Amino acid sequence: MASTPTIRQRNERYAQNIHKRGMVKDTLKKAEPEQKEATSTVAPYLAVLFLAIIVGGAIFEILNRRL
């Protein structure tokens, strides 16, 4: 089956485009951000709250079992 002219044109455009992949103009590239310090993914106050709940719960359980 012969291909239609529109499909043939699209194939030619694609064949030319395949060699240009990854060659982005410098003006289109985003500026690389400056390296930030390694930070925790959890805020410090959330970590303290989590520890308070865990330690508080453990102390509460110990006190309840002794009574």
JSON list of C-alpha atoms in Angstrom, two decimals:
[
{"chain": "A", "resi": 1, "resn": "MET", "atom": "CA", "xyz": [0.00, 0.00, 0.00]},
{"chain": "A", "resi": 2, "resn": "ALA", "atom": "CA", "xyz": [1.46, 3.36, -1.00]},
{"chain": "A", "resi": 3, "resn": "SER", "atom": "CA", "xyz": [1.65, 6.01, 1.70]},
{"chain": "A", "resi": 4, "resn": "THR", "atom": "CA", "xyz": [-0.33, 9.19, 1.36]},
{"chain": "A", "resi": 5, "resn": "PRO", "atom": "CA", "xyz": [1.50, 12.45, 0.62]},
{"chain": "A", "resi": 6, "resn": "THR", "atom": "CA", "xyz": [0.76, 13.86, 4.09]},
{"chain": "A", "resi": 7, "resn": "ILE", "atom": "CA", "xyz": [2.21, 10.81, 5.81]},
{"chain": "A", "resi": 8, "resn": "ARG", "atom": "CA", "xyz": [5.24, 10.94, 3.55]},
{"chain": "A", "resi": 9, "resn": "GLN", "atom": "CA", "xyz": [5.80, 14.62, 4.46]},
{"chain": "A", "resi": 10, "resn": "ARG", "atom": "CA", "xyz": [5.50, 13.89, 8.17]},
{"chain": "A", "resi": 11, "resn": "ASN", "atom": "CA", "xyz": [7.96, 11.02, 7.86]},
{"chain": "A", "resi": 12, "resn": "GLU", "atom": "CA", "xyz": [10.49, 13.29, 6.16]},
{"chain": "A", "resi": 13, "resn": "ARG", "atom": "CA", "xyz": [10.07, 15.96, 8.85]},
{"chain": "A", "resi": 14, "resn": "TYR", "atom": "CA", "xyz": [10.55, 13.36, 11.57]},
{"chain": "A", "resi": 15, "resn": "ALA", "atom": "CA", "xyz": [13.63, 11.94, 9.86]},
{"chain": "A", "resi": 16, "resn": "GLN", "atom": "CA", "xyz": [15.22, 15.41, 9.82]},
{"chain": "A", "resi": 17, "resn": "ASN", "atom": "CA", "xyz": [14.22, 16.11, 13.41]},
{"chain": "A", "resi": 18, "resn": "ILE", "atom": "CA", "xyz": [15.78, 12.92, 14.79]},
{"chain": "A", "resi": 19, "resn": "HIS", "atom": "CA", "xyz": [19.29, 14.34, 14.39]},
{"chain": "A", "resi": 20, "resn": "LYS", "atom": "CA", "xyz": [18.46, 17.49, 16.39]},
{"chain": "A", "resi": 21, "resn": "ARG", "atom": "CA", "xyz": [17.41, 15.79, 19.61]},
{"chain": "A", "resi": 22, "resn": "GLY", "atom": "CA", "xyz": [19.13, 17.09, 22.71]},
{"chain": "A", "resi": 23, "resn": "MET", "atom": "CA", "xyz": [20.56, 20.14, 20.92]},
{"chain": "A", "resi": 24, "resn": "VAL", "atom": "CA", "xyz": [18.65, 22.88, 22.71]},
{"chain": "A", "resi": 25, "resn": "LYS", "atom": "CA", "xyz": [19.68, 26.49, 22.20]},
{"chain": "A", "resi": 26, "resn": "ASP", "atom": "CA", "xyz": [21.39, 28.06, 25.22]},
{"chain": "A", "resi": 27, "resn": "THR", "atom": "CA", "xyz": [18.69, 30.71, 25.43]},
{"chain": "A", "resi": 28, "resn": "LEU", "atom": "CA", "xyz": [16.04, 28.07, 26.02]},
{"chain": "A", "resi": 29, "resn": "LYS", "atom": "CA", "xyz": [17.89, 26.24, 28.79]},
{"chain": "A", "resi": 30, "resn": "LYS", "atom": "CA", "xyz": [17.05, 27.13, 32.35]},
{"chain": "A", "resi": 31, "resn": "ALA", "atom": "CA", "xyz": [19.83, 28.59, 34.42]},
{"chain": "A", "resi": 32, "resn": "GLU", "atom": "CA", "xyz": [21.20, 25.98, 36.80]},
{"chain": "A", "resi": 33, "resn": "PRO", "atom": "CA", "xyz": [20.30, 26.89, 40.37]},
{"chain": "A", "resi": 34, "resn": "GLU", "atom": "CA", "xyz": [23.04, 27.37, 42.89]},
{"chain": "A", "resi": 35, "resn": "GLN", "atom": "CA", "xyz": [23.69, 24.37, 45.06]},
{"chain": "A", "resi": 36, "resn": "LYS", "atom": "CA", "xyz": [21.79, 24.58, 48.31]},
{"chain": "A", "resi": 37, "resn": "GLU", "atom": "CA", "xyz": [22.90, 23.14, 51.61]},
{"chain": "A", "resi": 38, "resn": "ALA", "atom": "CA", "xyz": [21.59, 19.69, 52.34]},
{"chain": "A", "resi": 39, "resn": "THR", "atom": "CA", "xyz": [18.46, 20.24, 54.39]},
{"chain": "A", "resi": 40, "resn": "SER", "atom": "CA", "xyz": [16.21, 17.82, 56.16]},
{"chain": "A", "resi": 41, "resn": "THR", "atom": "CA", "xyz": [12.95, 16.91, 54.48]},
{"chain": "A", "resi": 42, "resn": "VAL", "atom": "CA", "xyz": [11.16, 17.24, 57.82]},
{"chain": "A", "resi": 43, "resn": "ALA", "atom": "CA", "xyz": [10.92, 20.59, 59.57]},
{"chain": "A", "resi": 44, "resn": "PRO", "atom": "CA", "xyz": [12.68, 20.62, 62.96]},
{"chain": "A", "resi": 45, "resn": "TYR", "atom": "CA", "xyz": [9.51, 21.47, 64.89]},
{"chain": "A", "resi": 46, "resn": "LEU", "atom": "CA", "xyz": [7.71, 18.49, 63.33]},
{"chain": "A", "resi": 47, "resn": "ALA", "atom": "CA", "xyz": [10.56, 16.19, 64.35]},
{"chain": "A", "resi": 48, "resn": "VAL", "atom": "CA", "xyz": [10.37, 17.50, 67.94]},
{"chain": "A", "resi": 49, "resn": "LEU", "atom": "CA", "xyz": [6.60, 17.04, 67.97]},
{"chain": "A", "resi": 50, "resn": "PHE", "atom": "CA", "xyz": [6.96, 13.48, 66.68]},
{"chain": "A", "resi": 51, "resn": "LEU", "atom": "CA", "xyz": [9.57, 12.65, 69.33]},
{"chain": "A", "resi": 52, "resn": "ALA", "atom": "CA", "xyz": [7.42, 14.20, 72.07]},
{"chain": "A", "resi": 53, "resn": "ILE", "atom": "CA", "xyz": [4.46, 12.06, 71.04]},
{"chain": "A", "resi": 54, "resn": "ILE", "atom": "CA", "xyz": [6.52, 8.86, 70.90]},
{"chain": "A", "resi": 55, "resn": "VAL", "atom": "CA", "xyz": [8.44, 9.45, 74.15]},
{"chain": "A", "resi": 56, "resn": "GLY", "atom": "CA", "xyz": [5.36, 10.81, 75.92]},
{"chain": "A", "resi": 57, "resn": "GLY", "atom": "CA", "xyz": [3.34, 7.78, 74.87]},
{"chain": "A", "resi": 58, "resn": "ALA", "atom": "CA", "xyz": [6.06, 5.42, 76.08]},
{"chain": "A", "resi": 59, "resn": "ILE", "atom": "CA", "xyz": [6.26, 7.17, 79.47]},
{"chain": "A", "resi": 60, "resn": "PHE", "atom": "CA", "xyz": [2.46, 7.15, 79.74]},
{"chain": "A", "resi": 61, "resn": "GLU", "atom": "CA", "xyz": [2.36, 3.38, 79.07]},
{"chain": "A", "resi": 62, "resn": "ILE", "atom": "CA", "xyz": [5.07, 2.70, 81.65]},
{"chain": "A", "resi": 63, "resn": "LEU", "atom": "CA", "xyz": [3.22, 4.73, 84.29]},
{"chain": "A", "resi": 64, "resn": "ASN", "atom": "CA", "xyz": [-0.12, 3.04, 83.53]},
{"chain": "A", "resi": 65, "resn": "ARG", "atom": "CA", "xyz": [1.33, -0.47, 83.79]},
{"chain": "A", "resi": 66, "resn": "ARG", "atom": "CA", "xyz": [2.89, 0.25, 87.19]},
{"chain": "A", "resi": 67, "resn": "LEU", "atom": "CA", "xyz": [-0.38, 1.41, 88.70]}
]
